[in-house]
Amino acid sequence: MNVRSRDATAGALLALIAASGAARGAEVDYDRLDARGFWVADTASEPWRPVRLAYPAAGGGWDAGVLVDIARNPLMEELPDGDAPVVDLLSSAHLYGGLAWRGMRFDAAMPFTLYGHDLGGGFAGTGDLRLGALLPAFEPEGARPGLAVQASTWLPTGTAVRYSGSPGVSAAAVVAVAQELGPVGWTVNGGLRVGQTAEARNLTAGSGPVG
């Protein structure tokens, strides 16, 4: 039997992907796996900034807000006779805030599981607190792309069971590139997250690429 982590949230542009390894024994602990597939990477309140994606500009002042998402079947198990949901519903509220200071941006985001549902019934819990700092090398100007590096760390404040948090501290470095072409533009994020490994059958979570 195989396990597959799938984020079904519409518009989720930043996902953590980590899946590899061989089948384990009969004792399985899925609860150590965080079923969330994205996090709030940028907290800037300017309406032209893409939500959740890191953008190569520090912005100005401070901001705070909340982002709510709902995912259907975010954690599935592949069985010989078809797919079966391990977690069939997950709704999260992400509280976030940020501050621009001396050309950098410092921010924090805290997710909460408002309601989740699995084979054991409904559940709620806290997520892992993310602390971040973004340093723009240069901002987009005219047709010239901008570039920034964002460093993030996650503290194990999440509920260790019921798919709401990961074990141990983890960290990530992400490169953000963006270009403005008149009324349109594009933003790309890519990097690596490193954390404590959690395994359930063939699924290994904790470290992997982000994008």
PDB file of C-alpha atoms in Angstrom:
ATOM      1  CA  MET A   1       0.000   0.000   0.000  1.00  0.00           C
ATOM      2  CA  ASN A   2       1.269   3.459  -0.889  1.00  0.00           C
ATOM      3  CA  VAL A   3       0.595   6.853   0.597  1.00  0.00           C
ATOM      4  CA  ARG A   4       0.260  10.040  -1.392  1.00  0.00           C
ATOM      5  CA  SER A   5       0.022  13.587  -0.077  1.00  0.00           C
ATOM      6  CA  ARG A   6      -2.218  15.713  -2.311  1.00  0.00           C
ATOM      7  CA  ASP A   7      -3.203  19.362  -1.804  1.00  0.00           C
ATOM      8  CA  ALA A   8      -6.585  20.023  -3.412  1.00  0.00           C
ATOM      9  CA  THR A   9      -6.891  23.680  -2.378  1.00  0.00           C
ATOM     10  CA  ALA A  10      -7.805  25.876  -5.355  1.00  0.00           C
ATOM     11  CA  GLY A  11      -5.210  28.565  -6.017  1.00  0.00           C
ATOM     12  CA  ALA A  12      -2.528  27.169  -3.712  1.00  0.00           C
ATOM     13  CA  LEU A  13       0.636  28.502  -5.348  1.00  0.00           C
ATOM     14  CA  LEU A  14       3.225  27.487  -2.817  1.00  0.00           C
ATOM     15  CA  ALA A  15       3.445  23.786  -1.938  1.00  0.00           C
ATOM     16  CA  LEU A  16       5.803  21.593   0.046  1.00  0.00           C
ATOM     17  CA  ILE A  17       6.582  18.354  -1.819  1.00  0.00           C
ATOM     18  CA  ALA A  18       8.349  15.478  -0.057  1.00  0.00           C
ATOM     19  CA  ALA A  19       7.659  11.847  -0.894  1.00  0.00           C
ATOM     20  CA  SER A  20      10.106   8.956  -1.152  1.00  0.00           C
ATOM     21  CA  GLY A  21      11.330   5.794   0.597  1.00  0.00           C
ATOM     22  CA  ALA A  22      10.284   2.167   0.922  1.00  0.00           C
ATOM     23  CA  ALA A  23       7.339   0.562   2.677  1.00  0.00           C
ATOM     24  CA  ARG A  24       7.583   0.372   6.469  1.00  0.00           C
ATOM     25  CA  GLY A  25       6.139  -2.040   8.979  1.00  0.00           C
ATOM     26  CA  ALA A  26       2.546  -2.522  10.028  1.00  0.00           C
ATOM     27  CA  GLU A  27       2.691   0.210  12.678  1.00  0.00           C
ATOM     28  CA  VAL A  28       1.881   3.520  10.975  1.00  0.00           C
ATOM     29  CA  ASP A  29       1.749   7.002  12.456  1.00  0.00           C
ATOM     30  CA  TYR A  30       0.185   9.304   9.888  1.00  0.00           C
ATOM     31  CA  ASP A  31      -0.555  11.906  12.544  1.00  0.00           C
ATOM     32  CA  ARG A  32       3.016  13.251  12.436  1.00  0.00           C
ATOM     33  CA  LEU A  33       2.453  14.434   8.851  1.00  0.00           C
ATOM     34  CA  ASP A  34       1.215  17.994   8.343  1.00  0.00           C
ATOM     35  CA  ALA A  35      -1.582  17.731   5.786  1.00  0.00           C
ATOM     36  CA  ARG A  36      -1.344  21.401   4.831  1.00  0.00           C
ATOM     37  CA  GLY A  37       0.074  21.962   1.358  1.00  0.00           C
ATOM     38  CA  PHE A  38       1.017  25.639   1.485  1.00  0.00           C
ATOM     39  CA  TRP A  39       1.827  28.459   3.880  1.00  0.00           C
ATOM     40  CA  VAL A  40       1.598  32.245   3.807  1.00  0.00           C
ATOM     41  CA  ALA A  41       5.026  33.183   2.468  1.00  0.00           C
ATOM     42  CA  ASP A  42       4.530  36.950   2.048  1.00  0.00           C
ATOM     43  CA  THR A  43       2.408  39.111   4.329  1.00  0.00           C
ATOM     44  CA  ALA A  44       2.597  42.477   2.510  1.00  0.00           C
ATOM     45  CA  SER A  45      -0.800  44.159   2.434  1.00  0.00           C
ATOM     46  CA  GLU A  46      -0.356  46.046  -0.847  1.00  0.00           C
ATOM     47  CA  PRO A  47      -3.177  44.870  -3.147  1.00  0.00           C
ATOM     48  CA  TRP A  48      -0.827  44.422  -6.115  1.00  0.00           C
ATOM     49  CA  ARG A  49       1.352  41.933  -4.250  1.00  0.00           C
ATOM     50  CA  PRO A  50       0.503  38.262  -4.876  1.00  0.00           C
ATOM     51  CA  VAL A  51      -0.825  36.627  -1.727  1.00  0.00           C
ATOM     52  CA  ARG A  52       1.303  33.774  -0.348  1.00  0.00           C
ATOM     53  CA  LEU A  53       4.210  34.276  -2.781  1.00  0.00           C
ATOM     54  CA  ALA A  54       7.411  36.002  -1.702  1.00  0.00           C
ATOM     55  CA  TYR A  55       7.986  39.163  -3.782  1.00  0.00           C
ATOM     56  CA  PRO A  56      11.372  40.908  -4.173  1.00  0.00           C
ATOM     57  CA  ALA A  57      10.407  44.137  -2.412  1.00  0.00           C
ATOM     58  CA  ALA A  58      10.314  44.974   1.294  1.00  0.00           C
ATOM     59  CA  GLY A  59       7.288  47.235   0.997  1.00  0.00           C
ATOM     60  CA  GLY A  60       6.635  49.747   3.742  1.00  0.00           C
ATOM     61  CA  GLY A  61       5.174  49.925   7.232  1.00  0.00           C
ATOM     62  CA  TRP A  62       3.401  46.991   8.812  1.00  0.00           C
ATOM     63  CA  ASP A  63       0.381  44.820   8.134  1.00  0.00           C
ATOM     64  CA  ALA A  64      -1.670  42.017   9.646  1.00  0.00           C
ATOM     65  CA  GLY A  65      -4.429  39.782   8.396  1.00  0.00           C
ATOM     66  CA  VAL A  66      -5.980  36.343   8.167  1.00  0.00           C
ATOM     67  CA  LEU A  67      -6.243  33.919   5.245  1.00  0.00           C
ATOM     68  CA  VAL A  68      -8.689  31.002   5.277  1.00  0.00           C
ATOM     69  CA  ASP A  69      -8.458  27.928   3.051  1.00  0.00           C
ATOM     70  CA  ILE A  70     -10.401  24.694   2.629  1.00  0.00           C
ATOM     71  CA  ALA A  71      -8.888  21.503   1.178  1.00  0.00           C
ATOM     72  CA  ARG A  72     -10.761  18.355   0.156  1.00  0.00           C
ATOM     73  CA  ASN A  73      -8.894  15.043   0.445  1.00  0.00           C
ATOM     74  CA  PRO A  74      -5.505  16.627   1.242  1.00  0.00           C
ATOM     75  CA  LEU A  75      -4.020  13.278   2.362  1.00  0.00           C
ATOM     76  CA  MET A  76      -4.873  10.168   0.350  1.00  0.00           C
ATOM     77  CA  GLU A  77      -3.832   6.522   0.497  1.00  0.00           C
ATOM     78  CA  GLU A  78      -3.415   4.533  -2.712  1.00  0.00           C
ATOM     79  CA  LEU A  79      -4.907   1.042  -2.248  1.00  0.00           C
ATOM     80  CA  PRO A  80      -5.079  -1.840  -4.765  1.00  0.00           C
ATOM     81  CA  ASP A  81      -8.817  -1.260  -5.248  1.00  0.00           C
ATOM     82  CA  GLY A  82      -8.627   2.563  -5.465  1.00  0.00           C
ATOM     83  CA  ASP A  83      -7.774   5.697  -3.504  1.00  0.00           C
ATOM     84  CA  ALA A  84      -8.987   6.159   0.068  1.00  0.00           C
ATOM     85  CA  PRO A  85      -8.819   9.431   2.028  1.00  0.00           C
ATOM     86  CA  VAL A  86      -6.792   9.502   5.243  1.00  0.00           C
ATOM     87  CA  VAL A  87      -7.861  13.124   5.802  1.00  0.00           C
ATOM     88  CA  ASP A  88     -10.934  14.012   3.739  1.00  0.00           C
ATOM     89  CA  LEU A  89     -11.409  17.641   4.851  1.00  0.00           C
ATOM     90  CA  LEU A  90      -9.083  20.307   6.233  1.00  0.00           C
ATOM     91  CA  SER A  91      -9.951  23.954   6.831  1.00  0.00           C
ATOM     92  CA  SER A  92      -7.246  26.313   8.100  1.00  0.00           C
ATOM     93  CA  ALA A  93      -7.009  29.939   9.197  1.00  0.00           C
ATOM     94  CA  HIS A  94      -3.588  31.554   8.790  1.00  0.00           C
ATOM     95  CA  LEU A  95      -2.970  34.577  11.027  1.00  0.00           C
ATOM     96  CA  TYR A  96      -0.092  36.688   9.701  1.00  0.00           C
ATOM     97  CA  GLY A  97       1.696  39.969  10.172  1.00  0.00           C
ATOM     98  CA  GLY A  98       4.814  41.690   8.892  1.00  0.00           C
ATOM     99  CA  LEU A  99       7.025  44.735   9.333  1.00  0.00           C
ATOM    100  CA  ALA A 100       9.369  46.474   6.879  1.00  0.00           C
ATOM    101  CA  TRP A 101      12.539  47.760   8.532  1.00  0.00           C
ATOM    102  CA  ARG A 102      15.801  49.040   7.024  1.00  0.00           C
ATOM    103  CA  GLY A 103      15.164  47.620   3.582  1.00  0.00           C
ATOM    104  CA  MET A 104      14.150  44.171   4.855  1.00  0.00           C
ATOM    105  CA  ARG A 105      10.837  42.570   5.706  1.00  0.00           C
ATOM    106  CA  PHE A 106      10.242  40.521   8.840  1.00  0.00           C
ATOM    107  CA  ASP A 107       7.047  38.528   9.197  1.00  0.00           C
ATOM    108  CA  ALA A 108       5.268  35.719  11.004  1.00  0.00           C
ATOM    109  CA  ALA A 109       2.411  33.391  10.116  1.00  0.00           C
ATOM    110  CA  MET A 110       0.518  31.017  12.377  1.00  0.00           C
ATOM    111  CA  PRO A 111      -1.944  28.464  10.956  1.00  0.00           C
ATOM    112  CA  PHE A 112      -4.800  26.940  12.907  1.00  0.00           C
ATOM    113  CA  THR A 113      -6.831  23.907  11.904  1.00  0.00           C
ATOM    114  CA  LEU A 114     -10.363  25.241  12.226  1.00  0.00           C
ATOM    115  CA  TYR A 115     -11.861  21.875  11.353  1.00  0.00           C
ATOM    116  CA  GLY A 116     -10.498  18.659   9.957  1.00  0.00           C
ATOM    117  CA  HIS A 117     -12.048  15.263   9.418  1.00  0.00           C
ATOM    118  CA  ASP A 118     -10.475  11.816   9.156  1.00  0.00           C
ATOM    119  CA  LEU A 119     -11.453   8.227   9.893  1.00  0.00           C
ATOM    120  CA  GLY A 120     -11.545   9.061  13.602  1.00  0.00           C
ATOM    121  CA  GLY A 121     -13.972  11.952  13.170  1.00  0.00           C
ATOM    122  CA  GLY A 122     -13.586  15.719  13.460  1.00  0.00           C
ATOM    123  CA  PHE A 123     -10.571  17.490  14.948  1.00  0.00           C
ATOM    124  CA  ALA A 124      -9.009  20.921  15.417  1.00  0.00           C
ATOM    125  CA  GLY A 125      -5.534  22.086  16.397  1.00  0.00           C
ATOM    126  CA  THR A 126      -2.718  24.575  16.090  1.00  0.00           C
ATOM    127  CA  GLY A 127      -0.114  24.633  13.325  1.00  0.00           C
ATOM    128  CA  ASP A 128       3.597  25.407  13.166  1.00  0.00           C
ATOM    129  CA  LEU A 129       4.590  29.046  13.659  1.00  0.00           C
ATOM    130  CA  ARG A 130       6.626  30.392  10.732  1.00  0.00           C
ATOM    131  CA  LEU A 131       9.090  33.263  11.232  1.00  0.00           C
ATOM    132  CA  GLY A 132      10.623  34.837   8.152  1.00  0.00           C
ATOM    133  CA  ALA A 133      12.955  37.539   6.861  1.00  0.00           C
ATOM    134  CA  LEU A 134      13.135  38.734   3.256  1.00  0.00           C
ATOM    135  CA  LEU A 135      16.136  40.620   1.868  1.00  0.00           C
ATOM    136  CA  PRO A 136      15.683  42.164  -1.605  1.00  0.00           C
ATOM    137  CA  ALA A 137      18.872  42.283  -3.687  1.00  0.00           C
ATOM    138  CA  PHE A 138      17.085  44.690  -6.055  1.00  0.00           C
ATOM    139  CA  GLU A 139      13.431  45.427  -6.719  1.00  0.00           C
ATOM    140  CA  PRO A 140      11.713  45.169 -10.117  1.00  0.00           C
ATOM    141  CA  GLU A 141      12.166  48.399 -12.064  1.00  0.00           C
ATOM    142  CA  GLY A 142      10.812  48.927 -15.540  1.00  0.00           C
ATOM    143  CA  ALA A 143      11.384  45.734 -17.509  1.00  0.00           C
ATOM    144  CA  ARG A 144      14.246  44.671 -15.208  1.00  0.00           C
ATOM    145  CA  PRO A 145      13.357  41.697 -12.956  1.00  0.00           C
ATOM    146  CA  GLY A 146      13.787  41.920  -9.198  1.00  0.00           C
ATOM    147  CA  LEU A 147      15.505  39.397  -6.948  1.00  0.00           C
ATOM    148  CA  ALA A 148      15.248  38.591  -3.231  1.00  0.00           C
ATOM    149  CA  VAL A 149      16.149  35.852  -0.772  1.00  0.00           C
ATOM    150  CA  GLN A 150      13.767  34.801   1.974  1.00  0.00           C
ATOM    151  CA  ALA A 151      14.801  32.750   5.009  1.00  0.00           C
ATOM    152  CA  SER A 152      12.109  31.047   7.093  1.00  0.00           C
ATOM    153  CA  THR A 153      12.007  28.827  10.136  1.00  0.00           C
ATOM    154  CA  TRP A 154       9.107  26.808  11.534  1.00  0.00           C
ATOM    155  CA  LEU A 155       8.782  26.153  15.254  1.00  0.00           C
ATOM    156  CA  PRO A 156       7.049  22.917  16.364  1.00  0.00           C
ATOM    157  CA  THR A 157       4.056  24.684  17.908  1.00  0.00           C
ATOM    158  CA  GLY A 158       1.624  22.555  15.923  1.00  0.00           C
ATOM    159  CA  THR A 159      -0.481  19.775  17.307  1.00  0.00           C
ATOM    160  CA  ALA A 160       1.774  16.729  16.906  1.00  0.00           C
ATOM    161  CA  VAL A 161      -1.204  14.492  16.190  1.00  0.00           C
ATOM    162  CA  ARG A 162      -4.147  14.836  13.811  1.00  0.00           C
ATOM    163  CA  TYR A 163      -2.183  16.176  10.847  1.00  0.00           C
ATOM    164  CA  SER A 164      -1.688  19.782  12.026  1.00  0.00           C
ATOM    165  CA  GLY A 165       2.054  20.030  12.715  1.00  0.00           C
ATOM    166  CA  SER A 166       5.483  18.605  11.983  1.00  0.00           C
ATOM    167  CA  PRO A 167       8.033  17.238  14.477  1.00  0.00           C
ATOM    168  CA  GLY A 168      11.027  19.421  15.321  1.00  0.00           C
ATOM    169  CA  VAL A 169      12.302  22.706  13.932  1.00  0.00           C
ATOM    170  CA  SER A 170      12.595  23.190  10.167  1.00  0.00           C
ATOM    171  CA  ALA A 171      14.066  25.941   7.984  1.00  0.00           C
ATOM    172  CA  ALA A 172      13.946  27.007   4.349  1.00  0.00           C
ATOM    173  CA  ALA A 173      15.690  29.361   1.949  1.00  0.00           C
ATOM    174  CA  VAL A 174      13.718  30.607  -1.048  1.00  0.00           C
ATOM    175  CA  VAL A 175      14.764  32.770  -3.999  1.00  0.00           C
ATOM    176  CA  ALA A 176      12.035  35.108  -5.282  1.00  0.00           C
ATOM    177  CA  VAL A 177      12.169  36.577  -8.789  1.00  0.00           C
ATOM    178  CA  ALA A 178       9.554  38.932 -10.271  1.00  0.00           C
ATOM    179  CA  GLN A 179       9.126  41.157 -13.301  1.00  0.00           C
ATOM    180  CA  GLU A 180       6.567  43.860 -14.074  1.00  0.00           C
ATOM    181  CA  LEU A 181       5.517  44.246 -17.713  1.00  0.00           C
ATOM    182  CA  GLY A 182       3.125  47.162 -17.677  1.00  0.00           C
ATOM    183  CA  PRO A 183      -0.239  46.047 -16.261  1.00  0.00           C
ATOM    184  CA  VAL A 184       0.872  42.404 -15.941  1.00  0.00           C
ATOM    185  CA  GLY A 185       3.798  40.584 -14.389  1.00  0.00           C
ATOM    186  CA  TRP A 186       5.048  37.291 -13.020  1.00  0.00           C
ATOM    187  CA  THR A 187       6.539  35.956  -9.802  1.00  0.00           C
ATOM    188  CA  VAL A 188       8.519  32.745  -9.262  1.00  0.00           C
ATOM    189  CA  ASN A 189       9.640  31.228  -5.956  1.00  0.00           C
ATOM    190  CA  GLY A 190      11.993  28.291  -5.553  1.00  0.00           C
ATOM    191  CA  GLY A 191      14.076  26.861  -2.745  1.00  0.00           C
ATOM    192  CA  LEU A 192      14.623  24.074  -0.245  1.00  0.00           C
ATOM    193  CA  ARG A 193      13.132  23.250   3.128  1.00  0.00           C
ATOM    194  CA  VAL A 194      15.024  21.078   5.610  1.00  0.00           C
ATOM    195  CA  GLY A 195      13.385  19.532   8.659  1.00  0.00           C
ATOM    196  CA  GLN A 196      13.138  16.473  10.867  1.00  0.00           C
ATOM    197  CA  THR A 197      12.072  13.409   8.916  1.00  0.00           C
ATOM    198  CA  ALA A 198       8.695  11.811   9.594  1.00  0.00           C
ATOM    199  CA  GLU A 199       7.815   8.550   7.875  1.00  0.00           C
ATOM    200  CA  ALA A 200       4.619   6.613   7.292  1.00  0.00           C
ATOM    201  CA  ARG A 201       4.893   3.591   5.000  1.00  0.00           C
ATOM    202  CA  ASN A 202       6.394   4.911   1.751  1.00  0.00           C
ATOM    203  CA  LEU A 203       5.887   8.620   2.509  1.00  0.00           C
ATOM    204  CA  THR A 204       8.800  10.626   3.893  1.00  0.00           C
ATOM    205  CA  ALA A 205       8.060  14.214   4.961  1.00  0.00           C
ATOM    206  CA  GLY A 206      10.202  16.919   6.518  1.00  0.00           C
ATOM    207  CA  SER A 207      12.643  17.998   3.792  1.00  0.00           C
ATOM    208  CA  GLY A 208      12.152  18.763   0.136  1.00  0.00           C
ATOM    209  CA  PRO A 209      11.918  21.429  -2.570  1.00  0.00           C
ATOM    210  CA  VAL A 210       9.489  24.329  -2.319  1.00  0.00           C
ATOM    211  CA  GLY A 211       8.132  26.289  -5.229  1.00  0.00           C
TER     212      GLY A 211
END
